[in-house]
Coordinates of C-alpha atoms and ligand atoms in Angstrom, one line a residue:
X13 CA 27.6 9.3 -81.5
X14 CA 28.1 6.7 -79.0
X15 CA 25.3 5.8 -77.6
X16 CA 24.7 5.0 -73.6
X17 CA 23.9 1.8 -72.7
X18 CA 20.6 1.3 -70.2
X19 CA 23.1 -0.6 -68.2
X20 CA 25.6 2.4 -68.1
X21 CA 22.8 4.9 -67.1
X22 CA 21.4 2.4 -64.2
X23 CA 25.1 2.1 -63.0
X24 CA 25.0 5.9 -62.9
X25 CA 21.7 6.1 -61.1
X26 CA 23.4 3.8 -58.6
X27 CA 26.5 5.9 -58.0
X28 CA 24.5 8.6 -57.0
X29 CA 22.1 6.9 -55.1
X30 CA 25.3 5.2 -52.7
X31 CA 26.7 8.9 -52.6
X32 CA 23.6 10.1 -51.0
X33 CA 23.2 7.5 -48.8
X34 CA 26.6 8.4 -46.8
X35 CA 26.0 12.5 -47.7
X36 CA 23.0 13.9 -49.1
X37 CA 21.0 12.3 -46.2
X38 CA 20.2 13.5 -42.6
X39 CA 21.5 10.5 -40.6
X40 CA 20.9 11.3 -36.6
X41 CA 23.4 12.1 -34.7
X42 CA 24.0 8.7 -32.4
X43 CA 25.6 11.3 -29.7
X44 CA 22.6 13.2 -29.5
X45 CA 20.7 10.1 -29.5
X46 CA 22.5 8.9 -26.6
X47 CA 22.5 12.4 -25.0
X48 CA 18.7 11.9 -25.3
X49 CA 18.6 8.3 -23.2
X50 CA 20.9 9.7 -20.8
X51 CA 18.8 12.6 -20.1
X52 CA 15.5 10.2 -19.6
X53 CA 17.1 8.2 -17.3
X54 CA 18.4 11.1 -15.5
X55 CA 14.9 12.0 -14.8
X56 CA 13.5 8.5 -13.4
X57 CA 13.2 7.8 -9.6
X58 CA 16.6 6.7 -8.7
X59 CA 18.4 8.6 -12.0
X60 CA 20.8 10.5 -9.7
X61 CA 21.4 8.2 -7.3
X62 CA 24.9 8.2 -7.1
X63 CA 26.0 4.0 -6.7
X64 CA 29.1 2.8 -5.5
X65 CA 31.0 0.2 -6.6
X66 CA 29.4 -2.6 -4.9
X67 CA 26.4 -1.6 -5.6
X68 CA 26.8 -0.9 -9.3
X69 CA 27.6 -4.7 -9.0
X70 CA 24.6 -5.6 -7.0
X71 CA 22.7 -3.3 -9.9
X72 CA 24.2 -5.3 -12.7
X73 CA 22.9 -8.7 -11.0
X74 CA 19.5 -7.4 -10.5
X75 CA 19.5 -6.0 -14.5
X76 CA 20.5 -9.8 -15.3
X77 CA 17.8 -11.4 -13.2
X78 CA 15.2 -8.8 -14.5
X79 CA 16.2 -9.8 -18.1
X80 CA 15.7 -13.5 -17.2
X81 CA 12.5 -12.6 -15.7
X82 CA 10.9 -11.0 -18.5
X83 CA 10.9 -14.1 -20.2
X84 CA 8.9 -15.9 -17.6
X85 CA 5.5 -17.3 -19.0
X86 CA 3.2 -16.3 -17.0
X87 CA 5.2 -12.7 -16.7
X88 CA 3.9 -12.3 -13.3
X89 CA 3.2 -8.2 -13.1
X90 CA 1.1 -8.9 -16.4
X91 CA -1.2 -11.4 -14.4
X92 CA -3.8 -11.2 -11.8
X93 CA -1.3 -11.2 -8.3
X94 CA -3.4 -14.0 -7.0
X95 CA -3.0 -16.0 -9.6
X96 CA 0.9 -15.8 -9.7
X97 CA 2.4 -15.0 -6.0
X98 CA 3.1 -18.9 -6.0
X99 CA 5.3 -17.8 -8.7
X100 CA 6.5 -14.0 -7.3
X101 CA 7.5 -16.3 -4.0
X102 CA 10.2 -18.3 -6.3
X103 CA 11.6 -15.3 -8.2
X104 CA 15.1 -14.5 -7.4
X105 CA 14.5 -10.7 -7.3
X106 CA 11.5 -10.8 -4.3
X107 CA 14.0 -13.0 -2.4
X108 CA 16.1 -10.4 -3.0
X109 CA 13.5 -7.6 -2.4
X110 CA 12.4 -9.4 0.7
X111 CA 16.0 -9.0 1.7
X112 CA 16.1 -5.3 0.8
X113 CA 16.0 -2.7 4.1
X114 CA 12.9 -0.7 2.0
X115 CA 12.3 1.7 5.1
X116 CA 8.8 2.8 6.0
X117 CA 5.2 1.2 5.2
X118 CA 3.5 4.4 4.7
X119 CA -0.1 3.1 3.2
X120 CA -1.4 0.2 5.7
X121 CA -5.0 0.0 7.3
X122 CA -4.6 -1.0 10.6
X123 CA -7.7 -4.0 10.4
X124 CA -5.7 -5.4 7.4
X125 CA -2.1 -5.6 8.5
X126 CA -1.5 -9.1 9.6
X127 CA -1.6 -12.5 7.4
X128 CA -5.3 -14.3 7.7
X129 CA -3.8 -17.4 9.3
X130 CA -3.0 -15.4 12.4
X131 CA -6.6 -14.1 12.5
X132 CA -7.8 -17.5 12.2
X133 CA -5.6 -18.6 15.3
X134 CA -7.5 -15.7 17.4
X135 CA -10.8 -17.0 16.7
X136 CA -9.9 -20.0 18.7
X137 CA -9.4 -18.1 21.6
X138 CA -11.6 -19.1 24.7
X139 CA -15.2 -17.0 24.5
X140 CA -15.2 -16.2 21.1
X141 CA -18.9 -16.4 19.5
X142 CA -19.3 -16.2 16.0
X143 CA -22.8 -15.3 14.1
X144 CA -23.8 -16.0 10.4
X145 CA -25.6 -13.0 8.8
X146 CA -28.1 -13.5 6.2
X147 CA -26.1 -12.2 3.6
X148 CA -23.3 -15.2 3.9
X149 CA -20.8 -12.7 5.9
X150 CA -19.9 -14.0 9.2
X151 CA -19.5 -12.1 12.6
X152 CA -17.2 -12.6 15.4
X153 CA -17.6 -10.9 19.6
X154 CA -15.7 -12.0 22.6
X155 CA -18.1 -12.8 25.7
X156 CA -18.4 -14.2 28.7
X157 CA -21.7 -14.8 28.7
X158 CA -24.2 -14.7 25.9
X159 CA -23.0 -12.1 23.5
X160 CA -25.3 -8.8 23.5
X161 CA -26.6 -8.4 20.2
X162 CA -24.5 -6.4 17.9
X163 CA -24.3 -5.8 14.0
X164 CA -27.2 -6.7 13.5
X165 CA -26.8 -10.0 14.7
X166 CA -28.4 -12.1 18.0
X167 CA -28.0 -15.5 17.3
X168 CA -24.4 -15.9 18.8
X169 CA -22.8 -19.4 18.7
X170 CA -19.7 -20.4 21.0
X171 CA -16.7 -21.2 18.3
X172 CA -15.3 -23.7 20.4
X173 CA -18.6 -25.7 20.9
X174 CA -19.0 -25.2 17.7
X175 CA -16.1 -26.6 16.5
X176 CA -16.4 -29.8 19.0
X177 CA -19.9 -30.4 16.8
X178 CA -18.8 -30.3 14.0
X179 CA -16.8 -33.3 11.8
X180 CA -14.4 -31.4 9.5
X181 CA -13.1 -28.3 10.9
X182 CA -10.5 -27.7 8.4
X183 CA -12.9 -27.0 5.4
X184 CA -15.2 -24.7 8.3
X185 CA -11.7 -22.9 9.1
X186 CA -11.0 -22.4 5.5
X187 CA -14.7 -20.9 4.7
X188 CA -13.9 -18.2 7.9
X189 CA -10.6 -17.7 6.6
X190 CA -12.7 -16.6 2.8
X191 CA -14.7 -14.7 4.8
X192 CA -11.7 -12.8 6.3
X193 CA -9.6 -12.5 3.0
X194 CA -10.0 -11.7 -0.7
X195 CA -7.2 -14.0 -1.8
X196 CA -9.1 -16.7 -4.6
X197 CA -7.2 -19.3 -6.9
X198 CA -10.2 -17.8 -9.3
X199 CA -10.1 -14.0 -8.8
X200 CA -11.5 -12.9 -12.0
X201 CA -15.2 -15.1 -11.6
X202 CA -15.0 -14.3 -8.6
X203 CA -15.1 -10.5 -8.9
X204 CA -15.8 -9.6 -12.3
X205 CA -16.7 -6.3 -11.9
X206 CA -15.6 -3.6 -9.5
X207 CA -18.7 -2.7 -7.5
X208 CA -18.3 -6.6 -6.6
X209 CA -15.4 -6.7 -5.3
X210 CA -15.8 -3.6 -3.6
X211 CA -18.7 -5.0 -1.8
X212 CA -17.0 -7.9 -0.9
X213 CA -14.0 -5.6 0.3
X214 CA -16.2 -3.6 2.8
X215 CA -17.9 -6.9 3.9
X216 CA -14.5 -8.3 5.0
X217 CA -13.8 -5.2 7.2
X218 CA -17.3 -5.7 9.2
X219 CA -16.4 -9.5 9.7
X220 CA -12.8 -8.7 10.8
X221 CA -14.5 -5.7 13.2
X222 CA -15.3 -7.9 16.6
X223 CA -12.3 -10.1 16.2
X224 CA -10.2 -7.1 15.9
X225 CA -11.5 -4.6 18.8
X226 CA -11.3 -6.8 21.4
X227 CA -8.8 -5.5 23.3
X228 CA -6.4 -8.6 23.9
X229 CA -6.9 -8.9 20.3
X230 CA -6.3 -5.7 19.4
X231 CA -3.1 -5.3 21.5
X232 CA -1.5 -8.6 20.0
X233 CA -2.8 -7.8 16.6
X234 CA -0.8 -5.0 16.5
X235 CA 2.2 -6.0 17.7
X236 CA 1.6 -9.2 15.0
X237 CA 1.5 -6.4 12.4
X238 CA 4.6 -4.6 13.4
X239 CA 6.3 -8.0 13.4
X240 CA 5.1 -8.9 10.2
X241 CA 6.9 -5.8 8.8
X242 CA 9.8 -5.7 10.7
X243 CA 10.7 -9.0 9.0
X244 CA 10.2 -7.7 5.6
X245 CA 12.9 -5.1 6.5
X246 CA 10.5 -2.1 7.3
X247 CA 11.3 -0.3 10.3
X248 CA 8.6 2.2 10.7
X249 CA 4.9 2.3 10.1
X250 CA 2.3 5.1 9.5
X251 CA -1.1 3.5 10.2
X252 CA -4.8 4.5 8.7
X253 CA -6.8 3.5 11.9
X254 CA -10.7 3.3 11.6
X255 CA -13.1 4.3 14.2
X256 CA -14.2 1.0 15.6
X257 CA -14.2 1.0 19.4
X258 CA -12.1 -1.4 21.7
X259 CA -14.1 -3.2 24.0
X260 CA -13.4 -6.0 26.8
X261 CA -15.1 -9.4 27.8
X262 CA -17.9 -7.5 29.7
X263 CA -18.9 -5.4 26.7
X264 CA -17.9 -2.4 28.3
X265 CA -16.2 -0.6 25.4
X266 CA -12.9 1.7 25.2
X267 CA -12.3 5.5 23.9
X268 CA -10.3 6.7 20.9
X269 CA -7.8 7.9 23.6
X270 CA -7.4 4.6 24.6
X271 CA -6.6 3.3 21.7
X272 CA -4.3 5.6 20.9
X273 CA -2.2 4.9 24.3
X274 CA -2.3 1.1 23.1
X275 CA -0.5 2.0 19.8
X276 CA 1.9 4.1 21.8
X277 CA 2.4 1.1 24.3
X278 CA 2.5 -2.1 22.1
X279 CA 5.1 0.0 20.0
X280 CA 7.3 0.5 22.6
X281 CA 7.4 -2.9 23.7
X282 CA 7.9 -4.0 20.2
X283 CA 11.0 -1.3 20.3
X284 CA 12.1 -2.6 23.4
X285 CA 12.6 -6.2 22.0
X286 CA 13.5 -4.9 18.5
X287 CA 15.3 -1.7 19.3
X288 CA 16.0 -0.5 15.4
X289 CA 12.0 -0.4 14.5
X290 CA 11.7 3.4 14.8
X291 CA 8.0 3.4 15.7
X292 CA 4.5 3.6 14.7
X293 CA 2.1 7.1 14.2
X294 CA -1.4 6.8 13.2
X295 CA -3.7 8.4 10.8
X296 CA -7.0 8.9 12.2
X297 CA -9.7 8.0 9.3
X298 CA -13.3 8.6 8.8
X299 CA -15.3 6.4 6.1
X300 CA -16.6 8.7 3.2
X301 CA -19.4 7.0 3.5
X302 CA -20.4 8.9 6.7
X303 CA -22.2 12.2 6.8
X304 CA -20.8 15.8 7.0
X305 CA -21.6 16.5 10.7
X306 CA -20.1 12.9 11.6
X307 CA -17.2 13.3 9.7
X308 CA -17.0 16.9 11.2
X309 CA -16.8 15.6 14.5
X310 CA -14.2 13.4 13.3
X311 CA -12.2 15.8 12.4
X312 CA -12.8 17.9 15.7
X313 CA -11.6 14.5 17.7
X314 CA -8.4 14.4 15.4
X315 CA -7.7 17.8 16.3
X316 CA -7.8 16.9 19.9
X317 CA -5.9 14.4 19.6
X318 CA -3.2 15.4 17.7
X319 CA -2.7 18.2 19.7
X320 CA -2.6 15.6 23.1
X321 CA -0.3 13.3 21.2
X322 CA 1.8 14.8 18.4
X323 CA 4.4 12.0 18.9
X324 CA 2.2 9.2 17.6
X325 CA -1.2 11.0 15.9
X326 CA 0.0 12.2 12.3
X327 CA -3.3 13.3 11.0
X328 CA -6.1 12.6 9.3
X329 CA -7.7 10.7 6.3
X330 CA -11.2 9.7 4.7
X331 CA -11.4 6.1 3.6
X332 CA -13.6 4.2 2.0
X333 CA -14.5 3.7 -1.9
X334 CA -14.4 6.7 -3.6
X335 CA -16.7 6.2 -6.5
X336 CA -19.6 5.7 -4.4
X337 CA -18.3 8.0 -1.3
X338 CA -18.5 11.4 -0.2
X339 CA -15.9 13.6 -2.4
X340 CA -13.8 15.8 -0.8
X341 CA -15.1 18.9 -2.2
X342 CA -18.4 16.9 -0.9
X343 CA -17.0 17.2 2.8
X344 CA -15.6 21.0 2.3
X345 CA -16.9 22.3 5.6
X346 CA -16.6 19.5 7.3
X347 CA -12.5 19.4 6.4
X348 CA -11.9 23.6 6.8
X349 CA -9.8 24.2 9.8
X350 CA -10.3 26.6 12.8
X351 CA -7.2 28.9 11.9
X352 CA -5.6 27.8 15.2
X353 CA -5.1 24.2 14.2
X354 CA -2.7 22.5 12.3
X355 CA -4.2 19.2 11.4
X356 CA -1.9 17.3 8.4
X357 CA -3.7 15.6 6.2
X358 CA -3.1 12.7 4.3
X359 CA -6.1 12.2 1.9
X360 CA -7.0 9.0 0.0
X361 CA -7.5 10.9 -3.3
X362 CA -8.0 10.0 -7.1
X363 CA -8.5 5.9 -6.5
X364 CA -10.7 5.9 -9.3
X365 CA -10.6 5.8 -13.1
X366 CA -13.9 7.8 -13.3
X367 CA -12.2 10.3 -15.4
X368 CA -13.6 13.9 -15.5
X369 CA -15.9 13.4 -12.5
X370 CA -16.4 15.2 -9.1
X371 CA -14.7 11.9 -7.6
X372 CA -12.2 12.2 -10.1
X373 CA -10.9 15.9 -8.7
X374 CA -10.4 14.6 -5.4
X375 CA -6.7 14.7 -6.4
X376 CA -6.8 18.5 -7.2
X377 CA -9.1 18.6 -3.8
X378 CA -6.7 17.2 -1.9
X379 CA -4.0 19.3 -2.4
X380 CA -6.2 22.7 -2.0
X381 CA -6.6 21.5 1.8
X382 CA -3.2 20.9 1.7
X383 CA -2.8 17.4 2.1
X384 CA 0.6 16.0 3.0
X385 CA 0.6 12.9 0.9
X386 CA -1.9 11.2 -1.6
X387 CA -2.9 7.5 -1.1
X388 CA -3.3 5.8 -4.5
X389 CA -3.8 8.9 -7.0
X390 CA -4.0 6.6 -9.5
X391 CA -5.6 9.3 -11.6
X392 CA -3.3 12.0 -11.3
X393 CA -1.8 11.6 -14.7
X394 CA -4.9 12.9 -15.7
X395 CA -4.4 16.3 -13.6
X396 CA -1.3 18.1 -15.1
X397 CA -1.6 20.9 -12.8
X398 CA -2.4 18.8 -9.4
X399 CA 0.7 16.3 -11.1
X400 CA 2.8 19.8 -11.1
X401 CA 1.7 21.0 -7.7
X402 CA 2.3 17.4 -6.2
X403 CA 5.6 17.8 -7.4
X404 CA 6.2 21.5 -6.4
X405 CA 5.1 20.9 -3.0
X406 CA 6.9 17.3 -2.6
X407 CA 3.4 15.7 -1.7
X408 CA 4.3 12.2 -2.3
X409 CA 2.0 9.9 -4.1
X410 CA 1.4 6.9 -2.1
X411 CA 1.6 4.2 -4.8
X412 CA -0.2 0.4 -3.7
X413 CA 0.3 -1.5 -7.2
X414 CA -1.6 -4.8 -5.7
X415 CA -4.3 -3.1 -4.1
X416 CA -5.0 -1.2 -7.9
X417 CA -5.0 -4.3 -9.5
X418 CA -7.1 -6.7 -6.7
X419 CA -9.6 -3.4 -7.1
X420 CA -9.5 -3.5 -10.4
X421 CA -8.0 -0.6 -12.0
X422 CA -5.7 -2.0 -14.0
X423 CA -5.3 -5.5 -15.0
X424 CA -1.7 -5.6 -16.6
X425 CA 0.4 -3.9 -14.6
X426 CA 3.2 -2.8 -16.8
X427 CA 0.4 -0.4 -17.6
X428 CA -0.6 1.5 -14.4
X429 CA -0.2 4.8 -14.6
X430 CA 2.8 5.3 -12.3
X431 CA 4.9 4.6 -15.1
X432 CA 4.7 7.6 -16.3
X433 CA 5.6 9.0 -12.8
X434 CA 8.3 7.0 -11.8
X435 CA 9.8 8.1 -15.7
X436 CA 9.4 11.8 -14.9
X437 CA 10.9 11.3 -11.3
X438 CA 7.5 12.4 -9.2
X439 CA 7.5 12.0 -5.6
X440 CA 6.4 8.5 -4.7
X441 CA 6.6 6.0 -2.1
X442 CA 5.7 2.3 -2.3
X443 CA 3.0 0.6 0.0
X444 CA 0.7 -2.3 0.2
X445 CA -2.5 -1.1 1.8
X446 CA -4.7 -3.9 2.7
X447 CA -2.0 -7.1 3.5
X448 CA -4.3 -9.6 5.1
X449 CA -7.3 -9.1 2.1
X450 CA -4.2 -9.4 -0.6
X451 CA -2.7 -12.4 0.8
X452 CA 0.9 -10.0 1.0
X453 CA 3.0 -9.4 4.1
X454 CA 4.9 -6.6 4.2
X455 CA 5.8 -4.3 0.9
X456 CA 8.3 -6.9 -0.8
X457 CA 5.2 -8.3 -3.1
X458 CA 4.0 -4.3 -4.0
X459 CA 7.9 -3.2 -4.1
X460 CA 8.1 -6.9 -7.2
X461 CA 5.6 -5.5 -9.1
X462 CA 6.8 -1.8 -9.3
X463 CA 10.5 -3.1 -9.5
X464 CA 9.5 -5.9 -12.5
X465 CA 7.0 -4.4 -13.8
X466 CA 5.6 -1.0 -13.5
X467 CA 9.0 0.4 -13.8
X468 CA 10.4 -2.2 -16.6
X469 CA 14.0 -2.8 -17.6
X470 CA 15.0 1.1 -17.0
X471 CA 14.4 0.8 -12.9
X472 CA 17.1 -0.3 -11.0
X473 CA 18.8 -0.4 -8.0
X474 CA 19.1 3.6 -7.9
X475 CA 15.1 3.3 -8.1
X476 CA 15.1 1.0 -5.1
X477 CA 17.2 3.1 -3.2
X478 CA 15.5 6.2 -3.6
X479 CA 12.1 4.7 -3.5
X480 CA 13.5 3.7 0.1
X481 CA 14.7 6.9 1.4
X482 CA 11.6 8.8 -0.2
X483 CA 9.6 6.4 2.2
X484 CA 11.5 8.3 5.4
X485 CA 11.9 11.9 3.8
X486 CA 8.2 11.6 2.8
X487 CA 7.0 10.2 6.4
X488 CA 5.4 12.7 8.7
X489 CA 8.5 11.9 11.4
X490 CA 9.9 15.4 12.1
X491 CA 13.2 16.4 10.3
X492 CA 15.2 15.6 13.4
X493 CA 13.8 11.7 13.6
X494 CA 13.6 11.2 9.6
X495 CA 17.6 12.1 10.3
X496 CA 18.0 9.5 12.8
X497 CA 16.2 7.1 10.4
X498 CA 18.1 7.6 7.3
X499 CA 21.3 7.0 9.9
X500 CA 19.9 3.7 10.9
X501 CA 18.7 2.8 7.4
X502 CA 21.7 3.2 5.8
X503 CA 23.6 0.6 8.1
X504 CA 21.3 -1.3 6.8
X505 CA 21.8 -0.6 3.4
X506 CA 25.6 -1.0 3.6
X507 CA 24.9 -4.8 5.1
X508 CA 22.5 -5.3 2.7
X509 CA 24.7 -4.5 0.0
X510 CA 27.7 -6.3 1.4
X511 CA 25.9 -9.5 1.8
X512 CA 24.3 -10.1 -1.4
X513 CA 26.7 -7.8 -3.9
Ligands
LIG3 C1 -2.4 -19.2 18.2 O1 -3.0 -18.6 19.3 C2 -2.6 -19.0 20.6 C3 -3.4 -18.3 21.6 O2 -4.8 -18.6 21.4 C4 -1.1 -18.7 20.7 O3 -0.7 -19.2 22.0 C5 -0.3 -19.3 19.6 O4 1.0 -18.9 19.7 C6 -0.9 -18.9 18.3 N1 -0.2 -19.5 17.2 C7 0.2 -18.9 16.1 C8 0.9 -19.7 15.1 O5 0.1 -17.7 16.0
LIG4 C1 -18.2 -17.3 5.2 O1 -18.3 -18.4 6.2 C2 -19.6 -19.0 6.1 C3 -19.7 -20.0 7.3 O2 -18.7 -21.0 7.2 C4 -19.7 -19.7 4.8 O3 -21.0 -20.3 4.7 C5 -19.6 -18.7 3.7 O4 -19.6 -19.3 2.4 C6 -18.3 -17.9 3.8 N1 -18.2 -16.8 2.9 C7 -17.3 -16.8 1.9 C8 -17.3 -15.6 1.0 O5 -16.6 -17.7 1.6
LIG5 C1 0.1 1.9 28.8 O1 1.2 1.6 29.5 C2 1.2 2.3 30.8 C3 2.6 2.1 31.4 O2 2.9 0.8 31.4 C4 0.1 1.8 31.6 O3 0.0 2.5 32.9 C5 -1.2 2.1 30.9 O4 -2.3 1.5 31.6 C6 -1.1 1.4 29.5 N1 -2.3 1.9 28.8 C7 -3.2 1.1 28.1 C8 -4.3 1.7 27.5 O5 -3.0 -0.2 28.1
LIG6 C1 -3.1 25.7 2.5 O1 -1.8 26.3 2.8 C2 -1.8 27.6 2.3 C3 -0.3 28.1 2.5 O2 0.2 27.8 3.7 C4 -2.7 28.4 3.2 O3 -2.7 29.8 2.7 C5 -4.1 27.9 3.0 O4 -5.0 28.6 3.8 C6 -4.2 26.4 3.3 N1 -5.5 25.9 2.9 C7 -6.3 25.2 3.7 C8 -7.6 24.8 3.1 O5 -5.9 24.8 4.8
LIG7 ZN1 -6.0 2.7 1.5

């Protein structure tokens, strides 16, 4: 009997083994894996868009400059934005975004839209007095004579006399311009935890108060705002505006109907000498820190005037942290309508990461009073049924990627929730909530981070674009206007496209 070699056997052992590689195995199917990527990206913001040629090659450029970007050290979206917009302001892709018609800013507070140098400048208008609290905040009130005490404060000191005493301005200017901002080279010792920052945050929007309600400041501070976003390429602007009062040299002070008329007439001059800015409507907010029967009679004035001035009064919010706020469920009686009224609302909800809390239900809240968008909803990916009905119902989320970080939700930002809506496709618009504290202008900084980084390689220009037109279909401009807008913002699209394709 012959006998079989070890080496014959192990030569056997491999014939097999090769034959099973190529047939007893279940390889997958690459076409089904590619069916599968296909179908994913089908699904992101921007997966239907249909491009055409030029802007498949504008896409293809923005891919390339994306994948150059990702190796930037510091990778900007994964760092602190104050710590890297001297870096953002270089990139290729925000010169580009900057660039980019992005259509409507629908997330802004009105006492934080304009860049802190030009608040600085209107402190050096004549009769402004300034006051230092005990807490190291600062005040500001126009007067012509010695200021009536106010906020607490009734130790008033002339700025310009002031100024005139004192040997090195610049370094006073830059401690009022702190005191009006949140932008620090040192961000995390400076706020290390949220309930400081927060503090500091609600601080700033006391200081800017008297600088902002005077009424010559207030009229130019708005039209500074519009201008501000009209050269980032935004051409319509849905305000938050607070409840502060305007008031005039003599102290005499101004109604909300007042105010209202301003918005209505600095916009229409800023129309008439920029006559493609499609306008400005307000939000009418009350801070959840407020009680039930005040916020109740905020919402009775909203009704008002809403009904006296549908063109520019869209509807009505609650602002304010909140963690430490009033919930929404908190404010139920307060927010239930008279049948006859038909007040939108457009809730701050689920800016927290609370998780499982009554503040954390605010998102589910917001949509049983039928809200028509929801500002932040960072937590919604914790909801899957208020997810689903945000979706069902085309309540947009109102996504503020700085403002989350600055407030410390999230640190890295390729990690922010949104992710995982802008991969399922949920209805979302871009925005950048508080410019002036967040050293930003416009949306082009907010638009970077989700472009670079919340959305990663798979966003692209079909993201851009619809994140764009979502910001006009998801506006509360009626069907008729948000027609007349897309018309407008597509010219501008084509030009864009043309000129840097
Ligand atoms: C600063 O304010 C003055 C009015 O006090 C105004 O004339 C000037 O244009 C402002 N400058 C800037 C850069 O905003
Ligand atoms: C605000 O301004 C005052 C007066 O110049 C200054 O003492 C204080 O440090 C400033 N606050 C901050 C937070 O910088
Ligand atoms: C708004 O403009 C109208 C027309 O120019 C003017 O009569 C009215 O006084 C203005 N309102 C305010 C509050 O400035
Ligand atoms: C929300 O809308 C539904 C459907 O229109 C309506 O039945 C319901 O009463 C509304 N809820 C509130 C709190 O307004
Ligand atoms: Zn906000």
């Amino acid at each position: 009997m012959s006998s079989i070699s070890l080496k014959d056997v192990s030569a056997a052992v491999m014939v097999v083994l090769l034959v099973c590689v190529s047939e007893c195995k279940s390889m997958p199917d690459p076409r089904q894996r590619e069916q599968m990527l296909q179908q994913e990206l089908l699904q992101q913001i921007g997966g239907n868009m249909e491009l055409n040629e030029a802007e498949k090659r504008m896409d293809s450029l923005l891919y390339m400059l994306k994948m150059k970007e990702i190796t930037l050290s510091p990778f900007p979206p994964a760092n602190h934005f104050f710590k890297v917009r001297h870096i953002i302001q270089q990139s290729p892709i925000f010169k580009l975004l900057q660039k980019m018609p992005k259509g409507a800013a629908l997330h802004i507070h009105n006492s934080a839209m304009v860049s802190v140098d030009w608040l600085l400048n209107a402190t050096y208008r004549p009769n402004c007095y300034i006051c230092f609290t005990w807490d190291g905040s600062v005040r500001f009130t126009f007067s012509t004579s010695t200021p009536f005490p106010r906020w607490g404060c009734s130790f008033w000191k002339r700025l310009d006399i002031l100024r005139a005493s004192l040997g090195d301005v610049t370094s006073f200017d830059n401690s009022l311009m702190r005191n009006l901002t949140l932008f620090t080279e040192d961000p995390e010792t400076s706020y290390p935890t949220q309930d400081c920052i927060w503090k500091r945050f609600e601080k700033i929007f006391i200081a800017l108060s008297g600088l902002i309600t005077y009424a010559p400041v207030l009229k130019d501070h708005i039209y500074q705002g519009l201008k501000e976003l009209y050269e980032d390429n935004i051409m319509y602007v849905e305000l938050r505006i607070g409840q502060a009062k305007a008031y005039e040299l003599d102290g005499t002070t101004h109604d909300r109907a007042w105010t209202i008329e301003v918005y209505r007439n600095i916009t229409e001059q800023f129309r008439a000498n920029h006559p493609d800015f499609m306008g400005t409507r307000v939000i009418l907010s009350a801070h959840r820190s407020s009680s039930v029967s005040r916020v109740k009679q905020a919402v009775q004035e909203a009704i008002e005037m809403q009904r006296k001035n549908p063109d520019i009064v869209a509807g009505f919010d609650l602002v304010g942290r909140e963690d430490t706020g009033g919930s929404i469920w908190y404010f139920r009686d307060a927010l239930s309508l008279p049948s006859e009224s038909q007040l939108p609302y457009f809730f701050h909800a689920g800016e927290t990461d609370l998780d499982g809390t009554d503040v954390d239900r605010n998102v589910l809240d917001a949509l049983l009073f039928n809200t028509s968008r929801i500002g932040h909803g960072f937590a919604i990916v914790h909801h899957p049924v208020a997810k689903q009905l945000s979706r069902s119902r085309r309540v947009a989320v109102e996504l503020c990627p700085i403002s989350n970080q600055v407030l410390k939700l999230v640190s890295d930002l390729r990690n922010h929730p949104a992710a995982v809506l802008m991969s399922d496709g949920h209805p979302m618009v871009v925005s950048s909530d508080d410019p002036s504290l967040f050293g930003t202008t416009g949306l082009s900084y907010d638009f970077y981070e989700v472009f670079v980084g919340i959305g990663g390689l798979s966003a692209n220009l079909g993201t851009l674009k619809e994140l764009a037109i979502n910001s006009i279909r998801y506006s509360s401009l009626s069907a008729q206007l948000q027609d007349k807008a897309m018309t407008v913002w597509q010219e501008k699209w084509n030009t864009f496209i043309a000129e840097n394709s």
